[in-house]
């Protein structure tokens, strides 16, 4: 029994998306395993599925969970995350201020990204605003993020703006506007890899996505272009949290600190995995082109009110499914 308990204590359970898995394994997991002398196992899936499983288990079964900030806010409100002891994170002072304590004492952000529009500039006229997604020439060419993804509710907020209303205050007008875009939408995607596949097979030429997918899109289709939107991209922070039922808390702190280190952040940014949040990372203009990089770019992003969004989400999901189906 003692041997079994020791073996369990040597294993870190990480919940994450699995996207860019080979690079994450090479840049983070294998070096961390060598550093800690431990094993690492995974639970993979999208934000909603993984958070749902963790909540159903009462915060047990996972030591560290990767989530976008909208979903980590749900976890915080559900009481399934521990507050973070920042004295145990030696690298946290090197992060941009936006990442150090983004949600009131809980986990730090390990990357800051932007959600915007990507289009195939060889096939589609230039896109310069969110309203362009409703253009008639884009019929049957768009994939939107599903409502249960990180970016799905953000599209609802943008649709409200296009309808001239606040989506939180006037859902009827907002979803009437979403009904108008339906002829342009081929499919709603649930994961980044699914979206990249839709683009690579030519099923879509336009999508709303987070910047970490841009490199994969360009590898599949070199003419995929990040739209310079006059009404701005949307900020998204990816966070690291320790659930209340974590069995290996000290190992979890070591892992989080490792992910925040300059060395890991540099590799991840250079290889097109995640934008750096560590201020010591230095990128060439070519390397920085795919990312939200530097204080000026971070300050220019639009932010979301996740408390309002989470309160509205249940109704939005029902309305969305009435338009697009399950």
mmCIF file of N, CA and C in Angstrom, residues 17 100 220:
data_model
loop_
_atom_site.group_PDB
_atom_site.id
_atom_site.type_symbol
_atom_site.label_atom_id
_atom_site.label_comp_id
_atom_site.label_asym_id
_atom_site.label_seq_id
_atom_site.Cartn_x
_atom_site.Cartn_y
_atom_site.Cartn_z
ATOM 1 N N UNK A 17 -6.307 20.822 -23.544
ATOM 2 C CA UNK A 17 -7.022 20.618 -24.794
ATOM 3 C C UNK A 17 -6.426 19.512 -25.647
ATOM 4 N N UNK A 100 -0.721 38.172 -13.976
ATOM 5 C CA UNK A 100 -0.281 37.739 -12.653
ATOM 6 C C UNK A 100 -1.432 37.312 -11.747
ATOM 7 N N UNK A 220 -1.396 24.962 -43.606
ATOM 8 C CA UNK A 220 -2.333 24.277 -44.504
ATOM 9 C C UNK A 220 -2.631 25.112 -45.737
#
